[in-house]
Amino acid sequence: MPMRKSPVGLDFDEWYRAEWPRLVASLAMMCGDREQARELAAEAFARALARWPRVGAMESPGGWTYKVAVNLARRKHGRAKTEQEVLLRMRSGTESVVLPDHSAELWTLVATLPERERVAVGLRYGRGMSEPEIAAALGVATGTVSATLHHARKRLQVALSDASEEIA
Amino acid sequence: MHSLDDRLRALAEGLEDARPASTERIERRATQLRRRRRLAATSGVVAAGLIVVAGAYAAFGWADRAGDVTTIDRPPTTEPAPTTASTLPRDTTSTTATEPDTTTPPPAAGPAAAGSLESATPAIRAACRRFYGSGLSQSELASTCDQPEIEFRSDCYANRPVTFVPDEGGCAYLGGYLAVFHGQDPQADGSGDFTFPVGDDVWFIHPESD
């Protein structure tokens, strides 16, 4: 019988239900496709459950699961010729989510960010993690996270202003 | 007009999925993963046993046979006089003293053969560069991925150094991440689960604290 409670008493089922919505959101921001985000999340959660006594005792099981999902996505598409090709293929897939126009436009722009920035944006806004929490989850300095998010926001602001100028 | 932060939060909310995959599906997959890990661990023990047997055979059986073959293949010529032996630091045979024996590999090359720590290091560094990709500048990439202190461990969590074993797995802490390759389970108890050929695919995960 699999262990459902971690050594620190965290119940997998409760944690899973609480984490799923935001993990899918952060992965969708990262990979640009919510169906794929659901698949990645399911596999990552299964891996977490298979190792629950250990993962459940971590400081951030959600951060670990997100990282595993990101690795799965990278592995799946690692042999693609260019990141842009991957993104285009992802975007061409069926998308079950209906977003308001302004969010859909922003999602498209997020998908053009470099992977590192997409990962940070996904954790910051998708999972609502603070910069120190992201730094801990990714194993980098908090300053690196701040700089990465700063660059991402700057790129998005430039892209959004370019897009609005084109419309005007 | 909403700020960019507000818009990103709204996007994330719109992408949230209120319908988790069924716990049965997650459980089935987790069970499958556990079985694979146990199987891989068992295979690892068998492989280790075979390596020991092969190693013993190589050390004794092959050495004897090699001597036989050499005796048969070598033309029955007389050994030249060791005229230059006195110039060498060691008393070696005259053939190696006067002309290199090209049929014998240099002794130092053995440990660096394919699958060794030395051969794996460039692959880990290259994977590190791919992992960080365009998110870092060239100088940041160099300082993160080309640092000399790649630390290999016998399993992903124990604080002890490892002798890199080809095809049996290993881990390296690099750039703040744990690189896992060659069949090492990256997360759990050190038993094998996945196979990542060096130079092809390397996982980077956040190192957990033991």
CSV table of N, CA, C and O in Angstrom, one decimal, chain B residues 116-179:
chain,number,residue,atom,x,y,z
B,116,SER,N,33.9,7.3,-18.8
B,116,SER,CA,34.6,7.7,-17.6
B,116,SER,C,34.1,9.0,-17.1
B,116,SER,O,33.4,9.8,-17.8
B,117,LEU,N,34.5,9.4,-15.9
B,117,LEU,CA,34.2,10.7,-15.4
B,117,LEU,C,34.7,11.8,-16.4
B,117,LEU,O,34.0,12.8,-16.6
B,118,GLU,N,35.9,11.6,-16.9
B,118,GLU,CA,36.5,12.7,-17.7
B,118,GLU,C,35.7,12.8,-19.0
B,118,GLU,O,35.5,13.9,-19.5
B,119,SER,N,35.2,11.7,-19.5
B,119,SER,CA,34.4,11.8,-20.8
B,119,SER,C,33.0,12.3,-20.5
B,119,SER,O,32.4,12.9,-21.4
B,120,ALA,N,32.5,12.1,-19.3
B,120,ALA,CA,31.2,12.6,-19.0
B,120,ALA,C,31.1,14.1,-18.8
B,120,ALA,O,30.1,14.8,-19.1
B,121,THR,N,32.2,14.6,-18.3
B,121,THR,CA,32.2,16.0,-17.9
B,121,THR,C,31.8,17.0,-19.0
B,121,THR,O,31.0,17.9,-18.7
B,122,PRO,N,32.4,16.9,-20.2
B,122,PRO,CA,32.0,17.9,-21.2
B,122,PRO,C,30.5,17.7,-21.5
B,122,PRO,O,29.8,18.7,-21.8
B,123,ALA,N,30.0,16.5,-21.5
B,123,ALA,CA,28.5,16.3,-21.8
B,123,ALA,C,27.7,17.0,-20.7
B,123,ALA,O,26.7,17.6,-21.0
B,124,ILE,N,28.1,16.9,-19.5
B,124,ILE,CA,27.3,17.5,-18.4
B,124,ILE,C,27.4,19.1,-18.6
B,124,ILE,O,26.4,19.8,-18.5
B,125,ARG,N,28.6,19.6,-18.9
B,125,ARG,CA,28.7,21.0,-19.1
B,125,ARG,C,27.8,21.5,-20.3
B,125,ARG,O,27.2,22.5,-20.3
B,126,ALA,N,27.9,20.7,-21.4
B,126,ALA,CA,27.1,21.1,-22.6
B,126,ALA,C,25.6,21.1,-22.2
B,126,ALA,O,24.8,21.9,-22.6
B,127,ALA,N,25.2,20.0,-21.4
B,127,ALA,CA,23.7,20.0,-21.0
B,127,ALA,C,23.4,21.2,-20.2
B,127,ALA,O,22.3,21.7,-20.3
B,128,CYS,N,24.3,21.6,-19.3
B,128,CYS,CA,24.1,22.7,-18.5
B,128,CYS,C,23.9,24.0,-19.3
B,128,CYS,O,23.0,24.7,-19.1
B,129,ARG,N,24.7,24.1,-20.4
B,129,ARG,CA,24.5,25.3,-21.2
B,129,ARG,C,23.2,25.2,-22.0
B,129,ARG,O,22.5,26.2,-22.2
B,130,ARG,N,22.8,24.0,-22.4
B,130,ARG,CA,21.5,23.9,-23.0
B,130,ARG,C,20.3,24.2,-22.1
B,130,ARG,O,19.4,24.9,-22.4
B,131,PHE,N,20.5,23.8,-20.8
B,131,PHE,CA,19.5,24.0,-19.8
B,131,PHE,C,19.3,25.5,-19.6
B,131,PHE,O,18.2,26.0,-19.5
B,132,TYR,N,20.4,26.2,-19.4
B,132,TYR,CA,20.2,27.6,-19.1
B,132,TYR,C,19.9,28.4,-20.4
B,132,TYR,O,19.3,29.5,-20.3
B,133,GLY,N,20.4,27.9,-21.5
B,133,GLY,CA,20.1,28.5,-22.8
B,133,GLY,C,20.3,30.0,-22.9
B,133,GLY,O,21.3,30.5,-22.4
B,134,SER,N,19.3,30.7,-23.4
B,134,SER,CA,19.5,32.1,-23.7
B,134,SER,C,19.2,32.9,-22.5
B,134,SER,O,19.2,34.1,-22.5
B,135,GLY,N,18.9,32.3,-21.4
B,135,GLY,CA,18.5,33.0,-20.2
B,135,GLY,C,19.7,33.7,-19.5
B,135,GLY,O,19.6,34.5,-18.6
B,136,LEU,N,20.9,33.2,-19.9
B,136,LEU,CA,22.1,33.8,-19.3
B,136,LEU,C,23.0,34.3,-20.3
B,136,LEU,O,23.0,33.9,-21.5
B,137,SER,N,23.8,35.3,-19.9
B,137,SER,CA,24.8,35.9,-20.9
B,137,SER,C,25.9,34.8,-21.0
B,137,SER,O,26.0,33.9,-20.3
B,138,GLN,N,26.8,35.1,-22.0
B,138,GLN,CA,27.9,34.1,-22.3
B,138,GLN,C,28.8,34.0,-21.0
B,138,GLN,O,29.2,32.9,-20.7
B,139,SER,N,29.1,35.2,-20.4
B,139,SER,CA,30.0,35.1,-19.2
B,139,SER,C,29.3,34.4,-18.1
B,139,SER,O,29.9,33.6,-17.3
B,140,GLU,N,28.0,34.6,-17.9
B,140,GLU,CA,27.2,33.9,-16.9
B,140,GLU,C,27.2,32.4,-17.2
B,140,GLU,O,27.3,31.5,-16.2
B,141,LEU,N,27.0,32.0,-18.4
B,141,LEU,CA,27.0,30.6,-18.8
B,141,LEU,C,28.4,30.0,-18.5
B,141,LEU,O,28.4,28.9,-17.9
B,142,ALA,N,29.4,30.7,-18.8
B,142,ALA,CA,30.8,30.2,-18.5
B,142,ALA,C,31.0,30.0,-17.0
B,142,ALA,O,31.5,28.9,-16.6
B,143,SER,N,30.6,31.0,-16.2
B,143,SER,CA,30.8,30.8,-14.8
B,143,SER,C,29.9,29.7,-14.2
B,143,SER,O,30.3,29.1,-13.2
B,144,THR,N,28.8,29.5,-14.8
B,144,THR,CA,27.8,28.5,-14.2
B,144,THR,C,28.2,27.1,-14.7
B,144,THR,O,28.2,26.2,-13.9
B,145,CYS,N,28.4,27.0,-15.9
B,145,CYS,CA,28.6,25.6,-16.5
B,145,CYS,C,30.0,25.1,-16.7
B,145,CYS,O,30.2,23.9,-16.8
B,146,ASP,N,30.9,26.1,-16.7
B,146,ASP,CA,32.3,25.6,-17.0
B,146,ASP,C,33.1,25.6,-15.7
B,146,ASP,O,34.3,25.4,-15.8
B,147,GLN,N,32.5,25.7,-14.6
B,147,GLN,CA,33.3,25.7,-13.4
B,147,GLN,C,33.9,24.3,-13.2
B,147,GLN,O,33.3,23.3,-13.6
B,148,PRO,N,35.1,24.3,-12.7
B,148,PRO,CA,35.9,23.1,-12.7
B,148,PRO,C,35.3,22.1,-11.7
B,148,PRO,O,35.5,20.9,-11.8
B,149,GLU,N,34.7,22.6,-10.6
B,149,GLU,CA,34.4,21.7,-9.5
B,149,GLU,C,33.0,20.9,-9.8
B,149,GLU,O,32.1,21.1,-9.1
B,150,ILE,N,33.0,20.1,-10.8
B,150,ILE,CA,31.8,19.3,-11.0
B,150,ILE,C,32.0,18.1,-10.0
B,150,ILE,O,33.0,17.4,-10.0
B,151,GLU,N,31.0,18.0,-9.2
B,151,GLU,CA,31.1,17.0,-8.1
B,151,GLU,C,30.2,15.8,-8.3
B,151,GLU,O,29.0,16.0,-8.3
B,152,PHE,N,30.8,14.7,-8.6
B,152,PHE,CA,30.1,13.5,-8.8
B,152,PHE,C,29.8,12.8,-7.5
B,152,PHE,O,30.7,12.8,-6.6
B,153,ARG,N,28.7,12.2,-7.4
B,153,ARG,CA,28.3,11.5,-6.2
B,153,ARG,C,27.8,10.1,-6.5
B,153,ARG,O,27.3,9.8,-7.5
B,154,SER,N,28.0,9.2,-5.5
B,154,SER,CA,27.7,7.8,-5.7
B,154,SER,C,26.2,7.6,-5.8
B,154,SER,O,25.7,6.7,-6.4
B,155,ASP,N,25.5,8.4,-5.1
B,155,ASP,CA,24.0,8.5,-5.3
B,155,ASP,C,23.7,10.0,-5.2
B,155,ASP,O,24.5,10.8,-4.9
B,156,CYS,N,22.4,10.3,-5.5
B,156,CYS,CA,22.1,11.7,-5.7
B,156,CYS,C,22.0,12.4,-4.3
B,156,CYS,O,21.9,13.6,-4.3
B,157,TYR,N,22.1,11.7,-3.3
B,157,TYR,CA,21.8,12.4,-2.0
B,157,TYR,C,22.8,12.2,-0.9
B,157,TYR,O,22.8,12.9,0.1
B,158,ALA,N,23.6,11.2,-1.1
B,158,ALA,CA,24.6,11.0,0.0
B,158,ALA,C,25.9,11.8,-0.3
B,158,ALA,O,26.2,12.1,-1.4
B,159,ASN,N,26.4,12.3,0.8
B,159,ASN,CA,27.6,13.2,0.7
B,159,ASN,C,28.9,12.4,0.6
B,159,ASN,O,29.7,12.4,1.5
B,160,ARG,N,29.0,11.7,-0.4
B,160,ARG,CA,30.3,11.0,-0.6
B,160,ARG,C,30.6,11.0,-2.1
B,160,ARG,O,29.7,10.9,-3.0
B,161,PRO,N,31.9,11.0,-2.4
B,161,PRO,CA,32.3,11.1,-3.8
B,161,PRO,C,32.1,9.7,-4.5
B,161,PRO,O,31.9,8.7,-3.8
B,162,VAL,N,32.1,9.7,-5.8
B,162,VAL,CA,31.8,8.5,-6.5
B,162,VAL,C,32.9,8.3,-7.6
B,162,VAL,O,33.4,9.2,-8.1
B,163,THR,N,33.1,7.0,-7.8
B,163,THR,CA,33.8,6.7,-9.0
B,163,THR,C,32.8,6.5,-10.1
B,163,THR,O,31.9,5.6,-9.9
B,164,PHE,N,32.9,7.3,-11.1
B,164,PHE,CA,31.8,7.2,-12.1
B,164,PHE,C,31.8,5.8,-12.8
B,164,PHE,O,32.8,5.3,-13.2
B,165,VAL,N,30.6,5.2,-12.8
B,165,VAL,CA,30.4,3.9,-13.3
B,165,VAL,C,29.6,4.0,-14.6
B,165,VAL,O,28.5,4.4,-14.6
B,166,PRO,N,30.2,3.6,-15.7
B,166,PRO,CA,29.5,3.7,-17.0
B,166,PRO,C,28.2,2.9,-17.0
B,166,PRO,O,28.2,1.8,-16.4
B,167,ASP,N,27.2,3.4,-17.5
B,167,ASP,CA,25.9,2.8,-17.6
B,167,ASP,C,25.2,2.5,-16.3
B,167,ASP,O,24.2,1.9,-16.3
B,168,GLU,N,25.8,2.9,-15.2
B,168,GLU,CA,25.1,2.6,-13.9
B,168,GLU,C,24.6,3.9,-13.2
B,168,GLU,O,24.0,3.8,-12.2
B,169,GLY,N,24.9,5.0,-13.8
B,169,GLY,CA,24.3,6.2,-13.2
B,169,GLY,C,25.3,7.0,-12.4
B,169,GLY,O,26.3,6.6,-12.0
B,170,GLY,N,24.9,8.3,-12.3
B,170,GLY,CA,25.7,9.2,-11.5
B,170,GLY,C,25.0,10.5,-11.4
B,170,GLY,O,24.0,10.8,-12.1
B,171,CYS,N,25.5,11.4,-10.6
B,171,CYS,CA,24.9,12.7,-10.4
B,171,CYS,C,26.1,13.7,-10.3
B,171,CYS,O,27.2,13.4,-9.9
B,172,ALA,N,25.7,14.9,-10.6
B,172,ALA,CA,26.7,16.0,-10.5
B,172,ALA,C,26.0,17.2,-10.1
B,172,ALA,O,25.0,17.5,-10.6
B,173,TYR,N,26.6,17.9,-9.1
B,173,TYR,CA,26.0,19.2,-8.8
B,173,TYR,C,26.7,20.3,-9.6
B,173,TYR,O,27.9,20.3,-9.6
B,174,LEU,N,25.9,21.0,-10.3
B,174,LEU,CA,26.5,21.9,-11.3
B,174,LEU,C,25.6,23.1,-11.4
B,174,LEU,O,24.4,23.0,-11.7
B,175,GLY,N,26.1,24.3,-11.2
B,175,GLY,CA,25.4,25.5,-11.4
B,175,GLY,C,24.1,25.5,-10.5
B,175,GLY,O,23.1,26.1,-10.8
B,176,GLY,N,24.3,24.9,-9.3
B,176,GLY,CA,23.1,24.9,-8.4
B,176,GLY,C,22.1,23.9,-8.6
B,176,GLY,O,21.1,23.7,-7.9
B,177,TYR,N,22.3,23.1,-9.6
B,177,TYR,CA,21.4,22.0,-10.0
B,177,TYR,C,22.0,20.6,-9.8
B,177,TYR,O,23.3,20.5,-9.9
B,178,LEU,N,21.2,19.7,-9.7
B,178,LEU,CA,21.7,18.3,-9.7
B,178,LEU,C,21.5,17.7,-11.1
B,178,LEU,O,20.4,17.6,-11.6
B,179,ALA,N,22.6,17.4,-11.7
B,179,ALA,CA,22.5,16.7,-13.0
B,179,ALA,C,22.5,15.2,-12.8
B,179,ALA,O,23.3,14.7,-12.1
